[in-house]
PDB file of N, CA and C in Angstrom:
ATOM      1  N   UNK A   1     -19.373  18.502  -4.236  1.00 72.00           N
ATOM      2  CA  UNK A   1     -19.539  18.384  -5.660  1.00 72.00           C
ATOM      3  C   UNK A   1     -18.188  18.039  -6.278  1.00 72.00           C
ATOM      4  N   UNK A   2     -18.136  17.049  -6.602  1.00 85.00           N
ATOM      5  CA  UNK A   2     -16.467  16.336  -7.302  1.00 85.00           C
ATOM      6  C   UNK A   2     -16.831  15.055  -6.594  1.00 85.00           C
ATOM      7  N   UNK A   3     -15.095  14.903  -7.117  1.00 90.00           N
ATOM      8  CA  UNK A   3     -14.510  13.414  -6.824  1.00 90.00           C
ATOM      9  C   UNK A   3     -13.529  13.239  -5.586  1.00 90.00           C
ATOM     10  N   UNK A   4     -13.266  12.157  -4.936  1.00 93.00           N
ATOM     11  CA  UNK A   4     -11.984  12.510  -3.699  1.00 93.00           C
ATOM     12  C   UNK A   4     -11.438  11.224  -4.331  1.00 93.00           C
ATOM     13  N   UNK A   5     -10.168  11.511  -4.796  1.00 94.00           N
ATOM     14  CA  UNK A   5      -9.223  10.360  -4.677  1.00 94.00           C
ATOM     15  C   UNK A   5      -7.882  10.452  -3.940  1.00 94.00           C
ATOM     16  N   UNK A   6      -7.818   9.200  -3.009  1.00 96.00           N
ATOM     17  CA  UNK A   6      -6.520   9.875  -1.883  1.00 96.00           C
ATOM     18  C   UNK A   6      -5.534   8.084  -2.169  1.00 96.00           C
ATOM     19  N   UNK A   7      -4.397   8.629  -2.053  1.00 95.00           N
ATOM     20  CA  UNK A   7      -3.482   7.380  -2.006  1.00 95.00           C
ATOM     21  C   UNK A   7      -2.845   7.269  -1.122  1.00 95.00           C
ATOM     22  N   UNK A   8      -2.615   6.266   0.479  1.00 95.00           N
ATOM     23  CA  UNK A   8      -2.334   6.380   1.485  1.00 95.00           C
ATOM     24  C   UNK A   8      -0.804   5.220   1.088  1.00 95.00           C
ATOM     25  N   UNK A   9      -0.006   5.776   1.867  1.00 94.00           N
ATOM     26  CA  UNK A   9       1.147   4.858   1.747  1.00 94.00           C
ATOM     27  C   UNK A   9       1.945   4.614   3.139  1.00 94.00           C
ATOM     28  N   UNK A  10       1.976   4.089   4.073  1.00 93.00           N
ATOM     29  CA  UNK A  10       2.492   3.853   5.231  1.00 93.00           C
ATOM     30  C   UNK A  10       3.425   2.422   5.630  1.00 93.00           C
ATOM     31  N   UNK A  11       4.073   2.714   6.719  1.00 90.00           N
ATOM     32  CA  UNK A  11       4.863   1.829   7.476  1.00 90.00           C
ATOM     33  C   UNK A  11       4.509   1.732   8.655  1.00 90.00           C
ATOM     34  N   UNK A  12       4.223   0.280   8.897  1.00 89.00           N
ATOM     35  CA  UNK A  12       4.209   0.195  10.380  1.00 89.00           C
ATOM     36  C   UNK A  12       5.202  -0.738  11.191  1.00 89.00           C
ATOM     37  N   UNK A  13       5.260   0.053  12.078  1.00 83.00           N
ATOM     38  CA  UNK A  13       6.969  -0.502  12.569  1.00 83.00           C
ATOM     39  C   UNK A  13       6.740  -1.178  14.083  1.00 83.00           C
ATOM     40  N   UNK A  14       6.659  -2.343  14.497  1.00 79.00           N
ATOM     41  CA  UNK A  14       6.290  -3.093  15.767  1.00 79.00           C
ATOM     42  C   UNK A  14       7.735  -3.091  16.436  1.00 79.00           C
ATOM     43  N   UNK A  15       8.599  -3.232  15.748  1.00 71.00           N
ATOM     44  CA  UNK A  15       9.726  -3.206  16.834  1.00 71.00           C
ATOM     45  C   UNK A  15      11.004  -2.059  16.333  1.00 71.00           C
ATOM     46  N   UNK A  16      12.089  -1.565  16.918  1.00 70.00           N
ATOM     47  CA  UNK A  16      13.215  -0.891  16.069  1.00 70.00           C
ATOM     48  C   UNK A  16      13.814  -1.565  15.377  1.00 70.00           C
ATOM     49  N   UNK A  17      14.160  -3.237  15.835  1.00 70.00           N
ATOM     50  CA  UNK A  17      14.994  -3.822  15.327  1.00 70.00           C
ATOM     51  C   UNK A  17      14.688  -4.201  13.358  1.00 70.00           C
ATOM     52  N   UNK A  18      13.696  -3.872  12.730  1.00 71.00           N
ATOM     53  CA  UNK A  18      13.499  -3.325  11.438  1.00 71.00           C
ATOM     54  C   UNK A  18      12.776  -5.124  11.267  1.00 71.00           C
ATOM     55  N   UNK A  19      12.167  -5.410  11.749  1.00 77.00           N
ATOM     56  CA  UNK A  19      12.364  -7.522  11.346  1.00 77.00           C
ATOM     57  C   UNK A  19      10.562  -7.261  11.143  1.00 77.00           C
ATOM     58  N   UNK A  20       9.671  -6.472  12.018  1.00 81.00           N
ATOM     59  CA  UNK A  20       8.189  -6.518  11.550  1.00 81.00           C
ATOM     60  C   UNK A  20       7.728  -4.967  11.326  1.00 81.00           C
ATOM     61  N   UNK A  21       8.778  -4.661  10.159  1.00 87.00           N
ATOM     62  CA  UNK A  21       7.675  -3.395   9.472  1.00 87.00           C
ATOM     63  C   UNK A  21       6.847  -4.057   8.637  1.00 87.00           C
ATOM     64  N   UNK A  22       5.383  -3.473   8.154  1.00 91.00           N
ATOM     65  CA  UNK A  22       4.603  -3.782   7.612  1.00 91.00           C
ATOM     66  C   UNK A  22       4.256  -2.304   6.545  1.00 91.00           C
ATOM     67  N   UNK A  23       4.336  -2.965   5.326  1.00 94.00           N
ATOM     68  CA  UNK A  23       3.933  -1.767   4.312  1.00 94.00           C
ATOM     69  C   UNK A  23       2.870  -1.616   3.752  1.00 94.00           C
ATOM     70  N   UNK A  24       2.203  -0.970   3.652  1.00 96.00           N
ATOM     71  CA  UNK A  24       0.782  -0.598   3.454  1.00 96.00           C
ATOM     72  C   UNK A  24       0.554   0.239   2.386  1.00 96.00           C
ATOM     73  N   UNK A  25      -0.423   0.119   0.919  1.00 96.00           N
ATOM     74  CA  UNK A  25      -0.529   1.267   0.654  1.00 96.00           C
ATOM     75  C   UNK A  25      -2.003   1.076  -0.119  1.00 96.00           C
ATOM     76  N   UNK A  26      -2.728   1.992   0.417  1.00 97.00           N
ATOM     77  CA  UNK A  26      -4.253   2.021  -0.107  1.00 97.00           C
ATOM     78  C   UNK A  26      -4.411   2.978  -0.909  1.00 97.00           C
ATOM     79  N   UNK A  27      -6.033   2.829  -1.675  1.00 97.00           N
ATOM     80  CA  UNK A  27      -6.217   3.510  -2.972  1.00 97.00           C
ATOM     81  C   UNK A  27      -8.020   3.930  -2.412  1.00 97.00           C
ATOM     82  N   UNK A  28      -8.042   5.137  -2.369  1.00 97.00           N
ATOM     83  CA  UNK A  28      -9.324   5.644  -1.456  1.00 97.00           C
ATOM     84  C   UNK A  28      -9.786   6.318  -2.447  1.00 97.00           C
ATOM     85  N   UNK A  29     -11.493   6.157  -2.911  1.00 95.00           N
ATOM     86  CA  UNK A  29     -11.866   7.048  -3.658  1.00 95.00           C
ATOM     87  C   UNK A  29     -13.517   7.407  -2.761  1.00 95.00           C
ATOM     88  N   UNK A  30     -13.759   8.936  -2.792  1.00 93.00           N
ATOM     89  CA  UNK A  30     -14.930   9.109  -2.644  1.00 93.00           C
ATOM     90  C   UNK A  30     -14.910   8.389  -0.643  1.00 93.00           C
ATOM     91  N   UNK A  31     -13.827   7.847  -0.166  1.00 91.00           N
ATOM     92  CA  UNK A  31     -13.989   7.826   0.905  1.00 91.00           C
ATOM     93  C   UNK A  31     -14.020   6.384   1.014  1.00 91.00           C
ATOM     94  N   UNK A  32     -13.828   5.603   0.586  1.00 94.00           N
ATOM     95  CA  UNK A  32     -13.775   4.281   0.082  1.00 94.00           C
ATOM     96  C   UNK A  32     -13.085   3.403  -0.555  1.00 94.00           C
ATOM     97  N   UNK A  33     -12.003   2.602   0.846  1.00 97.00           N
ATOM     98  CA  UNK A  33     -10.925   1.769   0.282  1.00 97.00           C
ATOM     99  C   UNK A  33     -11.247   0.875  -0.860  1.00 97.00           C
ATOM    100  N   UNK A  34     -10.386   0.951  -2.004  1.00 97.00           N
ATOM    101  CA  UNK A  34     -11.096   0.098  -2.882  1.00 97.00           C
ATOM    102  C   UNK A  34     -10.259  -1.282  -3.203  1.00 97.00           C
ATOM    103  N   UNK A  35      -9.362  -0.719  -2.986  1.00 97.00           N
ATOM    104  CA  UNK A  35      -8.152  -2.225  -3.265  1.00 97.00           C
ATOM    105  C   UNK A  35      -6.849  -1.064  -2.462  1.00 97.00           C
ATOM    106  N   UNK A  36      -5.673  -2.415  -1.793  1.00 98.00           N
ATOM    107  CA  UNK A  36      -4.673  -2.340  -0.863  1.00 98.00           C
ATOM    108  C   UNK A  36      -4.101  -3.370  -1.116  1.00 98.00           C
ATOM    109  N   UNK A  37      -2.654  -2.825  -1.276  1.00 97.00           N
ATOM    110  CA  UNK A  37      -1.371  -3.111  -1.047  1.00 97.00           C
ATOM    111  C   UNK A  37      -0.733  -3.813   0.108  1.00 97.00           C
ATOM    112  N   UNK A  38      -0.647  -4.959   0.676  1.00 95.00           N
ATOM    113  CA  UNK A  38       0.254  -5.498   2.101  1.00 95.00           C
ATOM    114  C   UNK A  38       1.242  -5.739   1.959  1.00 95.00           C
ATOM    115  N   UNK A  39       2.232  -5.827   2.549  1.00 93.00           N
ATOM    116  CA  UNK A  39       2.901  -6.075   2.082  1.00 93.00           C
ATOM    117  C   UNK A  39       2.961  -7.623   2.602  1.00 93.00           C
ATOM    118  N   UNK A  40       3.218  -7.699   4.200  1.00 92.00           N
ATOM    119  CA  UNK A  40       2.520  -8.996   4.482  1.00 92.00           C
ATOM    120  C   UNK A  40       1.841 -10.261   3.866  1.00 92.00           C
ATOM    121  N   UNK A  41       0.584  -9.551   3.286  1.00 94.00           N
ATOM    122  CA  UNK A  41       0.185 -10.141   2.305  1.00 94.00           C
ATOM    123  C   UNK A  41       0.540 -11.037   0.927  1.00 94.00           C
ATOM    124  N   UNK A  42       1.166  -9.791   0.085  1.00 94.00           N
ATOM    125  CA  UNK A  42       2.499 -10.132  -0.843  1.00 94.00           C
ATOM    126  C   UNK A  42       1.531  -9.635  -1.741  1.00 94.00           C
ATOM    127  N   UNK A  43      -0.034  -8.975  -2.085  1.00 96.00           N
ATOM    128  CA  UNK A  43      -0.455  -9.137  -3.119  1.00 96.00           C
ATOM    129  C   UNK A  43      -1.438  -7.856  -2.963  1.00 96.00           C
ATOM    130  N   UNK A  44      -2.197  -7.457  -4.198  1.00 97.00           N
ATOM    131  CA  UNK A  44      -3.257  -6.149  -3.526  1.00 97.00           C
ATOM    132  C   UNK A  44      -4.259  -7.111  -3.468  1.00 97.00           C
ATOM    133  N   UNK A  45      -5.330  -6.838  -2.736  1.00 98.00           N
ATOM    134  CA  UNK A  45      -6.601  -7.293  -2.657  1.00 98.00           C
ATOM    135  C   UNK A  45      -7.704  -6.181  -3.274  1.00 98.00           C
ATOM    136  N   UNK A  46      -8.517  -6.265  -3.847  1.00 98.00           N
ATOM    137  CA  UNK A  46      -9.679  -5.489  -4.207  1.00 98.00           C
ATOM    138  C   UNK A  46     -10.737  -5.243  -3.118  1.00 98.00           C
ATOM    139  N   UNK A  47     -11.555  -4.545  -2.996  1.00 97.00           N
ATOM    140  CA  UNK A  47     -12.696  -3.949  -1.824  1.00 97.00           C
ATOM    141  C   UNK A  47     -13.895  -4.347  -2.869  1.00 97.00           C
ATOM    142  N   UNK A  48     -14.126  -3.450  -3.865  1.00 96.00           N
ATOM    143  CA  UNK A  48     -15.047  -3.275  -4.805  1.00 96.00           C
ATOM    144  C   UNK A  48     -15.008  -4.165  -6.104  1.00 96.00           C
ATOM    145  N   UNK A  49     -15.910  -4.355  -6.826  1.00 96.00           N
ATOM    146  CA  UNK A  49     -15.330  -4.663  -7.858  1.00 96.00           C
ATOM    147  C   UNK A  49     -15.158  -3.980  -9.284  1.00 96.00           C
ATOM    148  N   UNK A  50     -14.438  -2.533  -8.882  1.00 95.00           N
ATOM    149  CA  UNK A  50     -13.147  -2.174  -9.765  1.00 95.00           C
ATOM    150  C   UNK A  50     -11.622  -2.414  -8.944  1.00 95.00           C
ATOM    151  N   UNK A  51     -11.844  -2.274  -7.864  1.00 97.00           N
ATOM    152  CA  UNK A  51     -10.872  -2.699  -6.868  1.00 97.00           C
ATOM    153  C   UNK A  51     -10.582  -4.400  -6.924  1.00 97.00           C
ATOM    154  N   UNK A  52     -11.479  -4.798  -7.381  1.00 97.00           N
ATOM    155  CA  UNK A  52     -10.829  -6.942  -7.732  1.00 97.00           C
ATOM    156  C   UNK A  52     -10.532  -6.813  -8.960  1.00 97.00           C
ATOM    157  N   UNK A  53     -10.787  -5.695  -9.846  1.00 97.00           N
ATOM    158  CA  UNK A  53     -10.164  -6.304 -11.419  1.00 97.00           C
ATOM    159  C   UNK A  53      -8.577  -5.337 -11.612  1.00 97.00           C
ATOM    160  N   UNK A  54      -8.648  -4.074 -10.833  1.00 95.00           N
ATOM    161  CA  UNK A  54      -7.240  -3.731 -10.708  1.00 95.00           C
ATOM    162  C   UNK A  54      -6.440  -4.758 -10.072  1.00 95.00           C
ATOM    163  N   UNK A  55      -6.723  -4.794  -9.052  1.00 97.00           N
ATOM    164  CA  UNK A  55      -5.872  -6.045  -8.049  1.00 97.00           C
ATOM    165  C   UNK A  55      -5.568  -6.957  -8.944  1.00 97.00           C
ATOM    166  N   UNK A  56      -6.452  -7.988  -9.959  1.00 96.00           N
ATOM    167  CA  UNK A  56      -5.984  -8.941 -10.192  1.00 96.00           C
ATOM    168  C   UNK A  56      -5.074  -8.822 -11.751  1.00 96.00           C
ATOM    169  N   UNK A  57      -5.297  -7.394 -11.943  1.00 96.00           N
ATOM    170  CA  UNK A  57      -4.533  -6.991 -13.029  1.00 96.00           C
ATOM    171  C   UNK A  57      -2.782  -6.721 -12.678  1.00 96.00           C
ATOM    172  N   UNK A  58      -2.970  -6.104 -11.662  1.00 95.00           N
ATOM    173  CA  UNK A  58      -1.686  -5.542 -11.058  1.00 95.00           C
ATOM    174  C   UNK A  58      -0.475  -6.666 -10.583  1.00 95.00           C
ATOM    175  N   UNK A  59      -1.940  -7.842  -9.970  1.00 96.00           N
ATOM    176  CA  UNK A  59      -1.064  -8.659  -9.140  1.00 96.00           C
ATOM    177  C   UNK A  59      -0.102  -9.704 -10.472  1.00 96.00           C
ATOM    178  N   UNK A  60      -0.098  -9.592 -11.745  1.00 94.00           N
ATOM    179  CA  UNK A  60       0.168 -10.349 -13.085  1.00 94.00           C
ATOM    180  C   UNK A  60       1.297  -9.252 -13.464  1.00 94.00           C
ATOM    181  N   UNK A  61       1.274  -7.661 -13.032  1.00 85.00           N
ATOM    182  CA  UNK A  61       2.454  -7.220 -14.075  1.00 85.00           C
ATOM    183  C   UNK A  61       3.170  -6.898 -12.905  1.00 85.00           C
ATOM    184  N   UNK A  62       4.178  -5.589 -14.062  1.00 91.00           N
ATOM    185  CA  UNK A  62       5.369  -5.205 -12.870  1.00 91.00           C
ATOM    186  C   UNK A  62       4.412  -4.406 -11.780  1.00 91.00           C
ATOM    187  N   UNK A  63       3.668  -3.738 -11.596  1.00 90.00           N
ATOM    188  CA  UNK A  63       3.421  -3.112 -10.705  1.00 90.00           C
ATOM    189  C   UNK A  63       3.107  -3.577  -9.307  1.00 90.00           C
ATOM    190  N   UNK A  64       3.764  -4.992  -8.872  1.00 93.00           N
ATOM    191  CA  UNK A  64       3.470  -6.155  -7.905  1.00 93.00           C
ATOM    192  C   UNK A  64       5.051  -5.980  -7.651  1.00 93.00           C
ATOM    193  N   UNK A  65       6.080  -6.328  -8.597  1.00 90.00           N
ATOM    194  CA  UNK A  65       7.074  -6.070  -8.032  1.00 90.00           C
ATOM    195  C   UNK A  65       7.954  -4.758  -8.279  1.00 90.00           C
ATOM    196  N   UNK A  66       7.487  -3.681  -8.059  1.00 90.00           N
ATOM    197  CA  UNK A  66       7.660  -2.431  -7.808  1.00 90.00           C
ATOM    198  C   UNK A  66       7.385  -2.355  -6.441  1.00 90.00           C
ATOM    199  N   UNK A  67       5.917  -3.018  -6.193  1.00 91.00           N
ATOM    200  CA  UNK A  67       5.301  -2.521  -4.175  1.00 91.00           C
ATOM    201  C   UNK A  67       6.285  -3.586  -4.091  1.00 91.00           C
ATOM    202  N   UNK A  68       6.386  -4.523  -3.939  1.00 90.00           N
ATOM    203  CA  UNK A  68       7.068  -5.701  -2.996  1.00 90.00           C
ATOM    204  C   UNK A  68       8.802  -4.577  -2.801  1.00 90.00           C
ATOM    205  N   UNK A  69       8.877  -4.025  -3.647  1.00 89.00           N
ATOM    206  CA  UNK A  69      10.263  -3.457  -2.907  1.00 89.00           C
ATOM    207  C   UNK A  69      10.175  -1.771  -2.150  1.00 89.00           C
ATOM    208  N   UNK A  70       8.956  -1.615  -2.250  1.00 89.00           N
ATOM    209  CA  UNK A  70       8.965  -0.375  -1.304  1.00 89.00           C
ATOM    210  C   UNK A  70       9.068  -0.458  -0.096  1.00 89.00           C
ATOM    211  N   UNK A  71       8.713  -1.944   0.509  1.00 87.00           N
ATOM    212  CA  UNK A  71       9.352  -2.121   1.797  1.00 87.00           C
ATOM    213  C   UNK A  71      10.963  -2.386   2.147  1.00 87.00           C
ATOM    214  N   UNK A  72      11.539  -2.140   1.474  1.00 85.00           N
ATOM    215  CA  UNK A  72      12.871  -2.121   1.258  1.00 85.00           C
ATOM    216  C   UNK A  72      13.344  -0.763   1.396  1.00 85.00           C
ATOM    217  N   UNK A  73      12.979   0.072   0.141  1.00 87.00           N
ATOM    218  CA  UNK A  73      13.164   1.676  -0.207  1.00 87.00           C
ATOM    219  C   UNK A  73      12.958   2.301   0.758  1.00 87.00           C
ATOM    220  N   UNK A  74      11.312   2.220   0.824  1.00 86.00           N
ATOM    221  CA  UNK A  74      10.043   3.245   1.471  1.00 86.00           C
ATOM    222  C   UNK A  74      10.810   3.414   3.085  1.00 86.00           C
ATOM    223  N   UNK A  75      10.020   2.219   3.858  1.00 87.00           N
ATOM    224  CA  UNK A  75      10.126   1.530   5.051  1.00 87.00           C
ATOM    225  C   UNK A  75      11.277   1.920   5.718  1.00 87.00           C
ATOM    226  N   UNK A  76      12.176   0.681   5.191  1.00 82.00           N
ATOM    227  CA  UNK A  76      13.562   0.647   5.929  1.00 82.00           C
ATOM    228  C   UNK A  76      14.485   1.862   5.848  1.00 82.00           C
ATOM    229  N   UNK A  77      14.448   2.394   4.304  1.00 79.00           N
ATOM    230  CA  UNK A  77      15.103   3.737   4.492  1.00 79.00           C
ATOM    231  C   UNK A  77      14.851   4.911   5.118  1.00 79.00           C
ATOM    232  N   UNK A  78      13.477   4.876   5.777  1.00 80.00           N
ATOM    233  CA  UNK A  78      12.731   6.011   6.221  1.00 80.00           C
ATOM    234  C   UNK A  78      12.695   5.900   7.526  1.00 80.00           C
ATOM    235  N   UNK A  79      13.299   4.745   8.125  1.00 78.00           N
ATOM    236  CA  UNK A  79      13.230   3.766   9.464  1.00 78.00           C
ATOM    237  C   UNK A  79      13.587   4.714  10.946  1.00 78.00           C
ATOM    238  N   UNK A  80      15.200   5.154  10.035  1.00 73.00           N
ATOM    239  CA  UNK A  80      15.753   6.248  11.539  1.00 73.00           C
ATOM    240  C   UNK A  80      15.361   7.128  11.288  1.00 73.00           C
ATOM    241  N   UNK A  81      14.530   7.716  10.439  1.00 75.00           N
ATOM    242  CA  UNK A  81      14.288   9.617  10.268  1.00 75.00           C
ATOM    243  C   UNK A  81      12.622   9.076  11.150  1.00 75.00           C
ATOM    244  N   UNK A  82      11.880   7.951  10.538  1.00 67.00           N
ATOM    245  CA  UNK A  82      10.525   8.290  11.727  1.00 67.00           C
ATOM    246  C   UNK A  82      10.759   7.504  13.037  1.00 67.00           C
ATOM    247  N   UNK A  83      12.303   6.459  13.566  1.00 68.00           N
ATOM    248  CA  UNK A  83      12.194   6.612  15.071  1.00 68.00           C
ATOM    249  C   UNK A  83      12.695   7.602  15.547  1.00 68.00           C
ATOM    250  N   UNK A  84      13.439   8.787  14.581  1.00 69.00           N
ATOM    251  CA  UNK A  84      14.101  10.140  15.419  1.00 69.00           C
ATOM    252  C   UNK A  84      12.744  10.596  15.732  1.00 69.00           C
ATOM    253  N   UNK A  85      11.851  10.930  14.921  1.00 60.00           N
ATOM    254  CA  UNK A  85      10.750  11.938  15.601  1.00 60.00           C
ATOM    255  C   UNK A  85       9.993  11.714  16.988  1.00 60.00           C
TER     256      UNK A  85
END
């Protein structure tokens, strides 16, 4: 009885040398990706369609280049603390 809203934010790291992390960050409601962040990509994509009208809202203001530098921040700064573990 409720709502589930979860916001997933990850790095994925293919090599140490830092050249193919990939940044990720999804928007889950009720269990159900609705729109995501790639960074790869460069843009969010929508799932649903409240998930295509955020996306195509987001992908027009700052909140496009805010993610485009969390792979910078997030990622790379977080790089040697998750290959120490």
């Amino acid at each position: 009885d409720g709502y589930f809203h979860q916001r997933v934010s990850q790095c994925l790291y293919s090599s140490k040398d830092l050249q193919g992390i990939e940044f990720i960050d999804s928007y889950v409601f009720n269990k159900a990706e609705y729109i995501r962040f790639n960074s790869t990509v460069g843009k969010y994509v929508g799932y649903t369609e409240h998930g295509v009208k955020n996306a195509e809202a987001w992908n027009k203001g700052p909140v496009l280049a805010q993610e485009l530098g969390e792979l910078e921040r997030f990622c790379k700064g977080n790089a040697a603390i998750d290959y120490s573990a």
